[in-house]
Tab-separated table of C-alpha atoms in Angstrom:
chain	number	residue	atom	x	y	z
C	1467	UNK	CA	-87.016	148.864	75.423
C	1468	UNK	CA	-87.968	145.459	76.810
C	1469	UNK	CA	-86.854	143.706	73.624
C	1470	UNK	CA	-83.533	145.579	73.483
C	1471	UNK	CA	-82.734	145.043	77.168
C	1472	UNK	CA	-83.417	141.312	77.037
C	1473	UNK	CA	-81.672	140.882	73.684
C	1474	UNK	CA	-78.479	142.395	75.136
C	1475	UNK	CA	-78.568	139.577	77.686
C	1476	UNK	CA	-79.204	136.997	74.966
C	1477	UNK	CA	-82.636	136.275	76.427
C	1478	UNK	CA	-85.093	135.575	73.626
C	1479	UNK	CA	-87.420	133.305	75.552
C	1480	UNK	CA	-91.225	133.253	75.348
C	1481	UNK	CA	-93.022	136.622	75.752
C	1482	UNK	CA	-89.792	138.629	75.600
C	1483	UNK	CA	-89.926	139.847	72.016
C	1484	UNK	CA	-91.753	142.505	70.074
C	1485	UNK	CA	-94.857	140.479	69.257
C	1486	UNK	CA	-98.170	140.884	71.064
C	1487	UNK	CA	-100.837	138.758	69.423
C	1488	UNK	CA	-104.130	140.673	69.481
C	1489	UNK	CA	-107.061	141.108	69.264
C	1490	UNK	CA	-108.533	137.976	70.791
C	1491	UNK	CA	-111.924	137.794	69.073
C	1492	UNK	CA	-113.010	134.474	70.557
C	1493	UNK	CA	-116.633	134.423	71.624
C	1494	UNK	CA	-116.750	132.568	74.893
C	1495	UNK	CA	-119.641	130.281	75.624
C	1496	UNK	CA	-118.435	128.136	78.481
C	1497	UNK	CA	-116.699	129.771	81.476
C	1498	UNK	CA	-114.929	126.469	82.220
C	1499	UNK	CA	-112.734	127.285	79.211
C	1500	UNK	CA	-110.773	129.497	81.594
C	1501	UNK	CA	-109.580	132.258	79.248
C	1502	UNK	CA	-112.700	134.408	79.377
C	1503	UNK	CA	-110.758	137.433	80.640
C	1504	UNK	CA	-108.836	137.542	77.335
C	1505	UNK	CA	-111.977	138.019	75.244
C	1506	UNK	CA	-114.565	140.728	74.695
C	1507	UNK	CA	-117.276	138.383	75.947
C	1508	UNK	CA	-120.116	136.390	74.438
C	1509	UNK	CA	-121.682	138.994	72.154
C	1510	UNK	CA	-120.615	138.701	68.474
C	1511	UNK	CA	-121.623	142.307	67.733
C	1512	UNK	CA	-119.601	143.746	70.628
C	1513	UNK	CA	-116.655	141.500	69.758
C	1514	UNK	CA	-116.784	142.673	66.153
C	1515	UNK	CA	-116.906	146.383	67.014
C	1516	UNK	CA	-114.081	146.203	69.560
C	1517	UNK	CA	-112.005	144.007	67.266
C	1518	UNK	CA	-112.418	146.418	64.354
C	1519	UNK	CA	-111.456	149.390	66.521
C	1520	UNK	CA	-108.398	147.523	67.764
C	1521	UNK	CA	-107.281	146.678	64.231
C	1522	UNK	CA	-107.760	150.241	62.957
C	1523	UNK	CA	-105.941	151.682	65.956
C	1524	UNK	CA	-103.011	149.282	65.757
C	1525	UNK	CA	-102.515	149.073	62.013
C	1526	UNK	CA	-103.461	152.636	61.152
C	1527	UNK	CA	-105.202	153.652	57.968
C	1528	UNK	CA	-102.336	155.305	56.132
C	1529	UNK	CA	-100.225	154.169	53.234
C	1530	UNK	CA	-97.911	152.138	55.477
C	1531	UNK	CA	-98.740	149.532	58.100
C	1532	UNK	CA	-97.826	150.788	61.597
C	1533	UNK	CA	-98.027	147.360	63.217
C	1534	UNK	CA	-99.727	144.093	62.303
C	1535	UNK	CA	-102.838	143.093	64.225
C	1536	UNK	CA	-103.480	139.369	64.668
C	1537	UNK	CA	-107.061	138.151	65.121
C	1538	UNK	CA	-107.222	134.875	67.011
C	1539	UNK	CA	-107.914	131.955	67.353
C	1540	UNK	CA	-109.368	130.707	64.060
C	1541	UNK	CA	-111.879	129.096	63.717
C	1542	UNK	CA	-112.731	130.119	67.300
C	1543	UNK	CA	-112.008	129.116	70.881
C	1544	UNK	CA	-114.177	129.648	73.922
C	1545	UNK	CA	-117.067	127.331	73.199
C	1546	UNK	CA	-115.552	124.120	74.543
C	1547	UNK	CA	-113.737	123.784	77.833
C	1548	UNK	CA	-112.017	120.457	77.173
C	1549	UNK	CA	-108.320	120.083	76.345
C	1550	UNK	CA	-108.256	121.474	72.837
C	1551	UNK	CA	-105.004	119.767	71.912
C	1552	UNK	CA	-106.839	116.453	72.260
C	1553	UNK	CA	-110.572	116.995	71.815
C	1554	UNK	CA	-110.467	118.988	68.637
C	1555	UNK	CA	-114.099	118.768	67.620
C	1556	UNK	CA	-116.712	121.177	68.838
C	1557	UNK	CA	-119.795	119.019	68.718
C	1558	UNK	CA	-122.005	121.656	70.328
C	1559	UNK	CA	-121.390	124.153	67.509
C	1560	UNK	CA	-123.199	123.513	64.242
C	1561	UNK	CA	-121.777	125.012	61.072
C	1562	UNK	CA	-124.796	127.289	60.585
C	1563	UNK	CA	-124.162	128.659	64.069
C	1564	UNK	CA	-120.451	129.089	63.304
C	1565	UNK	CA	-121.195	131.131	60.181
C	1566	UNK	CA	-123.632	133.315	62.155
C	1567	UNK	CA	-121.205	133.983	65.015
C	1568	UNK	CA	-117.492	133.209	64.671
C	1569	UNK	CA	-117.575	133.211	60.870
C	1570	UNK	CA	-119.319	136.581	60.759
C	1571	UNK	CA	-116.762	138.118	63.129
C	1572	UNK	CA	-113.861	136.774	61.036
C	1573	UNK	CA	-115.429	138.091	57.830
C	1574	UNK	CA	-115.560	141.577	59.380
C	1575	UNK	CA	-111.918	141.392	60.535
C	1576	UNK	CA	-110.806	140.279	57.073
C	1577	UNK	CA	-112.846	143.021	55.373
C	1578	UNK	CA	-111.167	145.551	57.684
C	1579	UNK	CA	-107.748	144.377	56.484
C	1580	UNK	CA	-106.433	142.525	59.536
C	1581	UNK	CA	-102.864	141.609	58.618
C	1582	UNK	CA	-102.613	138.293	60.477
C	1583	UNK	CA	-104.823	135.522	61.825
C	1584	UNK	CA	-103.729	132.911	64.359
C	1585	UNK	CA	-104.874	129.333	63.802
C	1586	UNK	CA	-106.385	127.690	66.862
C	1587	UNK	CA	-106.450	124.266	68.452
C	1588	UNK	CA	-109.866	123.098	67.304
C	1589	UNK	CA	-111.526	121.746	64.190
C	1590	UNK	CA	-115.143	122.277	63.252
C	1591	UNK	CA	-117.462	119.265	62.814
C	1592	UNK	CA	-117.799	119.822	59.073
C	1593	UNK	CA	-114.052	119.368	58.665
C	1594	UNK	CA	-113.763	115.882	60.153
C	1595	UNK	CA	-112.578	114.557	56.793
C	1596	UNK	CA	-109.124	115.883	57.659
C	1597	UNK	CA	-107.876	112.984	59.788
C	1598	UNK	CA	-104.529	112.633	61.474
C	1599	UNK	CA	-102.298	109.701	60.620
C	1600	UNK	CA	-102.133	108.639	64.252
C	1601	UNK	CA	-105.552	109.365	65.723
C	1602	UNK	CA	-109.056	108.838	64.423
C	1603	UNK	CA	-109.829	112.489	65.106
C	1604	UNK	CA	-109.970	115.591	62.929
C	1605	UNK	CA	-106.829	117.646	62.651
C	1606	UNK	CA	-106.786	120.931	64.580
C	1607	UNK	CA	-106.870	124.108	62.498
C	1608	UNK	CA	-103.096	124.578	62.484
C	1609	UNK	CA	-102.692	121.273	60.650
C	1610	UNK	CA	-105.974	121.286	58.726
C	1611	UNK	CA	-105.809	122.299	55.063
C	1612	UNK	CA	-109.604	122.302	54.762
C	1613	UNK	CA	-109.829	124.953	57.493
C	1614	UNK	CA	-106.820	127.132	56.645
C	1615	UNK	CA	-106.512	126.932	52.864
C	1616	UNK	CA	-110.059	126.130	51.805
C	1617	UNK	CA	-112.182	127.989	54.377
C	1618	UNK	CA	-110.006	130.847	55.669
C	1619	UNK	CA	-107.956	131.692	52.581
C	1620	UNK	CA	-110.451	130.412	50.025
C	1621	UNK	CA	-114.051	130.999	51.052
C	1622	UNK	CA	-113.397	133.877	53.471
C	1623	UNK	CA	-110.773	135.435	51.186
C	1624	UNK	CA	-108.052	136.099	53.775
C	1625	UNK	CA	-104.821	137.201	52.069
C	1626	UNK	CA	-102.668	138.015	55.103
C	1627	UNK	CA	-100.339	135.923	57.252
C	1628	UNK	CA	-101.622	132.812	59.057
C	1629	UNK	CA	-99.573	132.071	62.165
C	1630	UNK	CA	-99.666	129.009	64.409
C	1631	UNK	CA	-100.620	129.375	68.055
C	1632	UNK	CA	-97.820	129.725	70.608
C	1633	UNK	CA	-98.370	126.263	72.063
C	1634	UNK	CA	-99.587	124.803	68.809
C	1635	UNK	CA	-96.605	122.940	67.508
C	1636	UNK	CA	-95.459	121.715	70.896
C	1637	UNK	CA	-98.916	120.307	71.531
C	1638	UNK	CA	-99.358	118.997	68.002
C	1639	UNK	CA	-96.037	117.181	67.835
C	1640	UNK	CA	-97.852	114.151	69.227
C	1641	UNK	CA	-99.984	113.956	66.088
C	1642	UNK	CA	-96.872	113.046	64.100
C	1643	UNK	CA	-93.565	111.318	64.812
C	1644	UNK	CA	-91.648	114.554	65.390
C	1645	UNK	CA	-92.346	118.231	65.942
C	1646	UNK	CA	-90.516	118.984	62.701
C	1647	UNK	CA	-93.011	116.876	60.739
C	1648	UNK	CA	-95.871	118.676	62.495
C	1649	UNK	CA	-94.349	122.009	61.444
C	1650	UNK	CA	-94.051	120.860	57.826
C	1651	UNK	CA	-97.673	119.714	57.915
C	1652	UNK	CA	-98.730	123.133	59.278
C	1653	UNK	CA	-97.046	124.870	56.343
C	1654	UNK	CA	-98.649	122.404	53.927
C	1655	UNK	CA	-102.037	123.170	55.506
C	1656	UNK	CA	-101.585	126.853	54.684
C	1657	UNK	CA	-99.887	128.384	57.738
C	1658	UNK	CA	-97.324	131.030	56.804
C	1659	UNK	CA	-95.511	131.657	60.074
C	1660	UNK	CA	-94.508	129.469	62.988
C	1661	UNK	CA	-94.763	130.934	66.483
C	1662	UNK	CA	-91.769	129.127	67.912
C	1663	UNK	CA	-92.093	129.901	71.603
C	1664	UNK	CA	-93.698	126.561	72.438
């Protein structure tokens, strides 16, 4: 009803469509991050169980997909409170810790058949080899082939749709000369869908 009413007025602005990107399976570790209320908390087990229930309830378990769930934000937000468009490394999170927490949660979501995963604004320390042309910093997940293609689609075996974050391309335009180039780079990194409300 909301979509139809706003569409009749030609209003297709942010948050006025049919898409609701959930579940948010971030495991928060620093309350200064500010988006704690969107998550299930700091417990990976609780996050996994609630995320799985959400996916089953939304997508159904029949022959046809009822709606597509979207687990976010890969590889994980909530552990670093700094501006994640700029400070894209999470130095406090070692890869072994990532595999035991965030990585384990994502493996469970993928095994349950989540249809979509949203790429986040951060890059893990092990993926610093993916440098931007403009900054001596690792590329955030949306633009990082090592994270999206190699880790998410390769090692973790995700076969669904990878979507950029809502503010991803607007924030990442500064990494390249234009937003259009940033969008092309996101597709080259392995993203399949652009969330164009930024």
